[in-house]
Amino acid sequence: MRRPIDPSLSLSIAAVLCLAVAPLLAQAADGVLEGRAAFGDWRADRPGVRRHILPRDLPAPQPAEADANFVPVVQRTDQQELVPPGFAVNLFASGLAGPRTIRAAPNGDIFVAESRAGRISVLRPDGGATAKKSVFASRLNYPFGIAFYPPGADPQWVYVADTGAVLRFPYRSGDLSPRGEPETVVSQLPVGGHATRDIVFSPDGATMYVSVGSRSNDAEGMSRLSGANLQSFIADHPLGAAWDNETDRADVLAFDRQGKDKKIFATGHSQLRRHGDRAGRHTMVLDQRARRPRQRPAARLRHARARRLLLWLAVVLHRRQ
């Protein structure tokens, strides 16, 4: 025989359920898409729409299948982009060949690394019209990183990180072409594999940081060190450094402004992404994902201050087994 339920207990349970469900209902009412409704593409996006995707909403993994997520190129039409009130989106430049990086010069010119074309172009804003394009440097080898030196309003050089070297071009604010022949600052960087090389200077201009992507995805081709050889390597190298075909790879290398005094500043898979706040006080390096399953560090955030470097290890929520 079933026992009757205490009315006070029923009220307590109902109250708890209301407290738990109310935030979810409020989120849905506030424009948060949840569950399967949260999946979609740009056609369902608009200002104010938020998506809340939980682990249980994700499709089941397929370990036996390789996963690829390529980005299709959509041809521009006369359809207007949906933006918040007071904003507008206009065409700034077109016809670029594999643009990978943009950097704003102190005078407002926009430098673009057209990596696939092997050139650096300058886009000069022209009011609301399409920017005027000039070729600053060409015949480069997959350029990516661009930095102005010295930091500040009056740079004298434009530094460019090719996939295998760092070059610098004499420059004054407003120039659309170099004032002389380029100089080689770092003559040799590891090549092959992940090809992009980013570059940034410390706020005081004393240190040049160059990121070098890993040679492979999972340390393929690396020999296995053990015993005395492993202990010797650990003693002479920072945590996360690699060897063989991954030597000086998946690293942020630090040099002086002349490309000398090389050392490993940070280790991890990906590139320099954040190059300082508006006051120019910080340098950030974000490692996006695990790439070296044989080594302990998988992802870390490096935060460098002028006169003092603060390093901390980001928590890795997922590691390859």
Short mmCIF file of C-alpha atoms in Angstrom, two decimals:
data_model
loop_
_atom_site.label_atom_id
_atom_site.label_comp_id
_atom_site.label_asym_id
_atom_site.label_seq_id
_atom_site.Cartn_x
_atom_site.Cartn_y
_atom_site.Cartn_z
CA MET A 1 0.00 0.00 0.00
CA ARG A 2 1.39 3.37 -0.98
CA ARG A 3 2.04 5.85 1.77
CA PRO A 4 0.53 9.32 1.36
CA ILE A 5 2.94 12.10 0.43
CA ASP A 6 3.43 14.83 2.98
CA PRO A 7 1.96 18.06 1.50
CA SER A 8 4.83 20.11 2.92
CA LEU A 9 7.32 17.83 1.16
CA SER A 10 5.43 18.24 -2.12
CA LEU A 11 5.58 22.01 -1.79
CA SER A 12 9.33 21.86 -1.07
CA ILE A 13 10.02 19.74 -4.16
CA ALA A 14 7.89 22.02 -6.32
CA ALA A 15 9.76 25.06 -5.02
CA VAL A 16 13.15 23.49 -5.81
CA LEU A 17 12.02 22.56 -9.32
CA CYS A 18 10.78 26.09 -9.92
CA LEU A 19 14.10 27.54 -8.79
CA ALA A 20 16.00 25.17 -11.10
CA VAL A 21 13.80 25.60 -14.16
CA ALA A 22 13.14 29.34 -13.89
CA PRO A 23 16.65 30.41 -15.04
CA LEU A 24 16.41 28.14 -18.09
CA LEU A 25 13.01 29.54 -19.03
CA ALA A 26 14.31 33.05 -18.52
CA GLN A 27 17.29 32.36 -20.76
CA ALA A 28 15.04 31.00 -23.52
CA ALA A 29 12.86 34.07 -23.21
CA ASP A 30 15.93 36.33 -23.44
CA GLY A 31 16.94 34.97 -26.86
CA VAL A 32 19.24 32.13 -25.82
CA LEU A 33 19.00 29.13 -28.13
CA GLU A 34 19.48 25.83 -26.32
CA GLY A 35 19.79 22.15 -27.20
CA ARG A 36 19.43 21.27 -30.86
CA ALA A 37 17.99 24.71 -31.54
CA ALA A 38 21.39 26.19 -30.68
CA PHE A 39 22.98 24.58 -33.74
CA GLY A 40 22.86 26.60 -36.93
CA ASP A 41 24.82 28.92 -39.18
CA TRP A 42 25.02 32.57 -40.16
CA ARG A 43 21.56 32.54 -41.71
CA ALA A 44 19.99 32.23 -38.26
CA ASP A 45 22.34 34.73 -36.60
CA ARG A 46 21.36 38.24 -35.70
CA PRO A 47 22.42 40.77 -33.05
CA GLY A 48 21.42 39.64 -29.57
CA VAL A 49 21.07 35.93 -30.34
CA ARG A 50 23.02 33.73 -27.94
CA ARG A 51 23.59 29.98 -28.04
CA HIS A 52 23.93 27.71 -25.03
CA ILE A 53 25.38 24.32 -26.03
CA LEU A 54 26.00 21.73 -23.33
CA PRO A 55 28.16 18.58 -23.69
CA ARG A 56 25.05 16.42 -23.88
CA ASP A 57 23.87 18.42 -26.91
CA LEU A 58 26.95 17.53 -28.97
CA PRO A 59 26.75 14.70 -31.52
CA ALA A 60 28.35 11.43 -30.51
CA PRO A 61 32.03 11.14 -31.52
CA GLN A 62 33.06 8.82 -34.33
CA PRO A 63 36.60 7.65 -33.40
CA ALA A 64 36.98 5.59 -36.58
CA GLU A 65 36.36 8.58 -38.86
CA ALA A 66 38.60 11.55 -39.55
CA ASP A 67 36.90 14.87 -38.95
CA ALA A 68 37.33 17.87 -41.23
CA ASN A 69 35.53 21.17 -40.93
CA PHE A 70 36.34 23.32 -43.93
CA VAL A 71 35.04 26.86 -44.33
CA PRO A 72 33.27 27.47 -47.64
CA VAL A 73 33.70 30.85 -49.30
CA VAL A 74 30.39 32.61 -49.86
CA GLN A 75 30.23 35.14 -52.66
CA ARG A 76 29.22 38.60 -51.55
CA THR A 77 25.74 39.74 -52.56
CA ASP A 78 23.73 42.92 -52.10
CA GLN A 79 22.18 41.45 -48.95
CA GLN A 80 22.72 43.76 -45.98
CA GLU A 81 24.36 42.35 -42.86
CA LEU A 82 22.36 42.38 -39.65
CA VAL A 83 24.10 44.61 -37.11
CA PRO A 84 23.08 46.43 -33.93
CA PRO A 85 21.40 49.83 -34.25
CA GLY A 86 23.88 52.58 -35.04
CA PHE A 87 26.32 50.25 -36.86
CA ALA A 88 26.86 49.54 -40.54
CA VAL A 89 29.00 47.07 -42.51
CA ASN A 90 30.56 48.26 -45.77
CA LEU A 91 33.04 46.69 -48.16
CA PHE A 92 36.53 47.87 -47.19
CA ALA A 93 38.71 45.85 -49.61
CA SER A 94 38.37 42.99 -52.06
CA GLY A 95 40.49 40.98 -54.46
CA LEU A 96 43.03 39.94 -51.82
CA ALA A 97 44.93 36.67 -52.30
CA GLY A 98 44.91 34.60 -49.14
CA PRO A 99 44.88 37.43 -46.58
CA ARG A 100 45.85 36.04 -43.17
CA THR A 101 46.85 38.98 -40.95
CA ILE A 102 46.00 42.68 -40.70
CA ARG A 103 47.88 45.26 -38.64
CA ALA A 104 47.03 48.93 -38.23
CA ALA A 105 49.92 51.37 -38.64
CA PRO A 106 50.04 54.37 -36.29
CA ASN A 107 48.77 56.69 -39.07
CA GLY A 108 45.72 54.48 -39.73
CA ASP A 109 46.96 52.57 -42.78
CA ILE A 110 46.07 48.87 -42.73
CA PHE A 111 48.88 46.42 -43.54
CA VAL A 112 47.69 43.06 -44.85
CA ALA A 113 49.71 39.86 -45.21
CA GLU A 114 48.52 38.22 -48.42
CA SER A 115 50.23 34.99 -47.51
CA ARG A 116 49.27 32.94 -50.55
CA ALA A 117 50.46 35.69 -52.90
CA GLY A 118 53.69 36.22 -50.96
CA ARG A 119 53.20 39.94 -50.43
CA ILE A 120 52.39 42.67 -47.92
CA SER A 121 49.83 45.21 -49.06
CA VAL A 122 48.73 48.53 -47.59
CA LEU A 123 45.08 49.53 -47.53
CA ARG A 124 44.53 53.24 -47.04
CA PRO A 125 41.01 54.12 -45.81
CA ASP A 126 39.18 56.58 -48.04
CA GLY A 127 36.19 57.73 -46.06
CA GLY A 128 33.28 55.39 -46.73
CA ALA A 129 34.66 54.23 -50.09
CA THR A 130 36.70 51.11 -50.75
CA ALA A 131 40.28 51.45 -49.47
CA LYS A 132 43.09 52.23 -51.89
CA LYS A 133 45.52 49.31 -52.13
CA SER A 134 49.30 49.52 -52.60
CA VAL A 135 51.83 46.68 -52.62
CA PHE A 136 54.40 47.34 -49.90
CA ALA A 137 56.56 44.22 -50.40
CA SER A 138 56.38 41.19 -52.69
CA ARG A 139 58.23 37.98 -53.57
CA LEU A 140 58.01 36.85 -49.96
CA ASN A 141 57.67 33.29 -48.70
CA TYR A 142 54.23 32.95 -47.11
CA PRO A 143 54.43 36.09 -44.93
CA PHE A 144 52.18 36.24 -41.89
CA GLY A 145 53.36 38.35 -38.95
CA ILE A 146 53.72 42.14 -39.22
CA ALA A 147 55.10 44.46 -36.53
CA PHE A 148 56.12 48.11 -36.42
CA TYR A 149 59.35 49.07 -34.67
CA PRO A 150 59.97 50.86 -32.41
CA PRO A 151 56.58 50.65 -30.71
CA GLY A 152 54.78 53.96 -30.62
CA ALA A 153 53.72 56.70 -32.98
CA ASP A 154 56.92 56.98 -35.03
CA PRO A 155 58.10 53.53 -36.24
CA GLN A 156 61.28 53.29 -38.31
CA TRP A 157 60.89 49.69 -39.51
CA VAL A 158 58.24 47.23 -40.59
CA TYR A 159 59.16 43.72 -39.46
CA VAL A 160 57.70 40.82 -41.46
CA ALA A 161 57.76 37.17 -40.40
CA ASP A 162 58.16 34.91 -43.42
CA THR A 163 57.66 31.21 -42.90
CA GLY A 164 61.44 30.68 -42.73
CA ALA A 165 62.90 34.06 -41.73
CA VAL A 166 62.24 37.49 -40.23
CA LEU A 167 62.84 40.53 -42.44
CA ARG A 168 62.59 44.24 -41.79
CA PHE A 169 61.91 47.10 -44.18
CA PRO A 170 62.90 50.75 -43.59
CA TYR A 171 59.70 52.74 -43.07
CA ARG A 172 58.29 56.06 -41.96
CA SER A 173 54.70 56.72 -41.02
CA GLY A 174 52.58 57.08 -44.15
CA ASP A 175 54.94 55.26 -46.53
CA LEU A 176 53.27 53.01 -49.10
CA SER A 177 56.55 51.35 -50.08
CA PRO A 178 59.83 50.68 -48.26
CA ARG A 179 62.53 53.33 -48.14
CA GLY A 180 65.24 50.82 -49.00
CA GLU A 181 66.10 47.17 -49.39
CA PRO A 182 64.96 44.71 -46.71
CA GLU A 183 67.33 43.42 -44.07
CA THR A 184 67.33 39.86 -42.78
CA VAL A 185 66.94 39.87 -39.00
CA VAL A 186 66.50 36.14 -38.37
CA SER A 187 67.98 34.17 -41.25
CA GLN A 188 66.55 30.78 -40.42
CA LEU A 189 63.33 29.60 -38.82
CA PRO A 190 62.10 26.00 -39.00
CA VAL A 191 60.04 25.37 -42.13
CA GLY A 192 57.39 22.85 -43.09
CA GLY A 193 54.26 21.81 -41.27
CA HIS A 194 52.28 24.70 -39.80
CA ALA A 195 53.65 27.57 -41.83
CA THR A 196 52.50 30.78 -40.14
CA ARG A 197 55.00 32.82 -38.13
CA ASP A 198 53.68 35.69 -36.06
CA ILE A 199 55.74 38.50 -34.56
CA VAL A 200 55.33 41.11 -31.82
CA PHE A 201 57.63 43.35 -29.78
CA SER A 202 57.62 43.91 -26.06
CA PRO A 203 56.34 47.38 -25.06
CA ASP A 204 59.87 48.66 -24.47
CA GLY A 205 61.05 47.31 -27.84
CA ALA A 206 63.83 45.25 -26.28
CA THR A 207 62.41 41.81 -27.10
CA MET A 208 61.02 40.41 -30.32
CA TYR A 209 58.68 37.43 -29.99
CA VAL A 210 58.25 35.06 -32.94
CA SER A 211 55.80 32.19 -32.87
CA VAL A 212 56.60 29.01 -34.78
CA GLY A 213 53.89 26.42 -35.34
CA SER A 214 54.49 22.71 -34.82
CA ARG A 215 55.90 20.52 -37.60
CA SER A 216 53.14 17.93 -37.22
CA ASN A 217 49.88 17.40 -35.40
CA ASP A 218 50.92 14.62 -33.04
CA ALA A 219 54.72 14.72 -32.92
CA GLU A 220 55.00 12.28 -35.81
CA GLY A 221 58.60 11.47 -36.60
CA MET A 222 60.02 12.36 -33.19
CA SER A 223 62.29 9.77 -31.65
CA ARG A 224 61.70 8.67 -28.08
CA LEU A 225 64.21 9.83 -25.49
CA SER A 226 64.79 7.90 -22.32
CA GLY A 227 67.22 7.48 -19.49
CA ALA A 228 70.17 9.83 -19.34
CA ASN A 229 69.36 11.40 -22.72
CA LEU A 230 65.90 12.40 -21.56
CA GLN A 231 67.15 13.76 -18.25
CA SER A 232 69.84 15.78 -20.01
CA PHE A 233 67.29 17.27 -22.40
CA ILE A 234 64.93 18.18 -19.56
CA ALA A 235 67.76 19.86 -17.67
CA ASP A 236 68.77 22.01 -20.66
CA HIS A 237 65.35 22.97 -22.05
CA PRO A 238 62.17 24.59 -20.74
CA LEU A 239 59.09 22.53 -20.02
CA GLY A 240 57.31 21.60 -23.25
CA ALA A 241 60.32 21.95 -25.58
CA ALA A 242 60.69 19.25 -28.23
CA TRP A 243 63.47 17.67 -30.26
CA ASP A 244 64.17 16.12 -33.69
CA ASN A 245 61.88 17.55 -36.38
CA GLU A 246 60.01 19.51 -33.69
CA THR A 247 63.07 21.41 -32.46
CA ASP A 248 62.11 25.07 -31.90
CA ARG A 249 58.59 24.19 -33.06
CA ALA A 250 55.27 24.84 -31.32
CA ASP A 251 57.14 27.59 -29.50
CA VAL A 252 57.25 31.32 -29.07
CA LEU A 253 60.89 32.26 -29.56
CA ALA A 254 62.35 35.43 -28.05
CA PHE A 255 65.12 37.47 -29.69
CA ASP A 256 66.54 40.94 -29.29
CA ARG A 257 65.51 43.44 -31.95
CA GLN A 258 68.53 42.45 -34.07
CA GLY A 259 67.48 38.79 -34.11
CA LYS A 260 70.18 37.68 -31.66
CA ASP A 261 70.11 36.00 -28.24
CA LYS A 262 67.46 33.42 -29.16
CA LYS A 263 65.65 31.61 -26.36
CA ILE A 264 62.36 29.78 -25.93
CA PHE A 265 59.83 32.04 -24.25
CA ALA A 266 56.73 29.82 -24.29
CA THR A 267 55.77 26.36 -25.55
CA GLY A 268 52.52 25.15 -27.05
CA HIS A 269 50.96 24.48 -30.42
CA SER A 270 49.54 27.69 -31.79
CA GLN A 271 50.46 31.24 -32.60
CA LEU A 272 50.69 34.63 -30.95
CA ARG A 273 47.13 35.87 -30.95
CA ARG A 274 46.84 38.88 -28.65
CA HIS A 275 49.52 41.49 -29.00
CA GLY A 276 48.82 43.82 -26.12
CA ASP A 277 46.09 45.92 -24.65
CA ARG A 278 45.45 49.53 -25.64
CA ALA A 279 48.04 50.76 -23.21
CA GLY A 280 50.61 48.38 -24.74
CA ARG A 281 51.38 46.77 -21.40
CA HIS A 282 50.79 43.11 -22.07
CA THR A 283 51.70 40.38 -24.52
CA MET A 284 49.47 37.35 -24.64
CA VAL A 285 50.07 33.98 -26.25
CA LEU A 286 47.19 31.55 -26.31
CA ASP A 287 47.76 27.90 -27.07
CA GLN A 288 44.51 26.58 -28.48
CA ARG A 289 44.76 22.82 -28.24
CA ALA A 290 46.87 19.82 -27.37
CA ARG A 291 49.28 18.77 -30.10
CA ARG A 292 52.02 16.84 -28.33
CA PRO A 293 50.57 13.83 -26.54
CA ARG A 294 54.00 12.67 -25.40
CA GLN A 295 54.57 15.77 -23.33
CA ARG A 296 52.93 17.09 -20.21
CA PRO A 297 51.95 20.65 -21.18
CA ALA A 298 49.07 20.84 -23.65
CA ALA A 299 47.71 24.36 -23.46
CA ARG A 300 48.99 27.42 -21.70
CA LEU A 301 48.50 31.13 -21.62
CA ARG A 302 51.55 33.35 -21.50
CA HIS A 303 51.20 36.86 -20.18
CA ALA A 304 54.28 39.08 -20.37
CA ARG A 305 54.51 42.47 -18.70
CA ALA A 306 57.13 45.10 -19.38
CA ARG A 307 60.01 44.60 -16.91
CA ARG A 308 58.43 41.46 -15.59
CA LEU A 309 57.16 38.26 -17.21
CA LEU A 310 54.27 36.50 -15.59
CA LEU A 311 53.69 32.98 -16.87
CA TRP A 312 50.90 30.70 -15.91
CA LEU A 313 49.60 27.39 -17.13
CA ALA A 314 46.04 27.29 -18.45
CA VAL A 315 43.99 24.35 -17.23
CA VAL A 316 43.58 21.65 -19.86
CA LEU A 317 40.04 20.33 -19.78
CA HIS A 318 40.60 17.74 -22.47
CA ARG A 319 43.74 15.82 -23.31
CA ARG A 320 44.33 13.18 -25.89
CA GLN A 321 44.86 9.80 -24.38
#
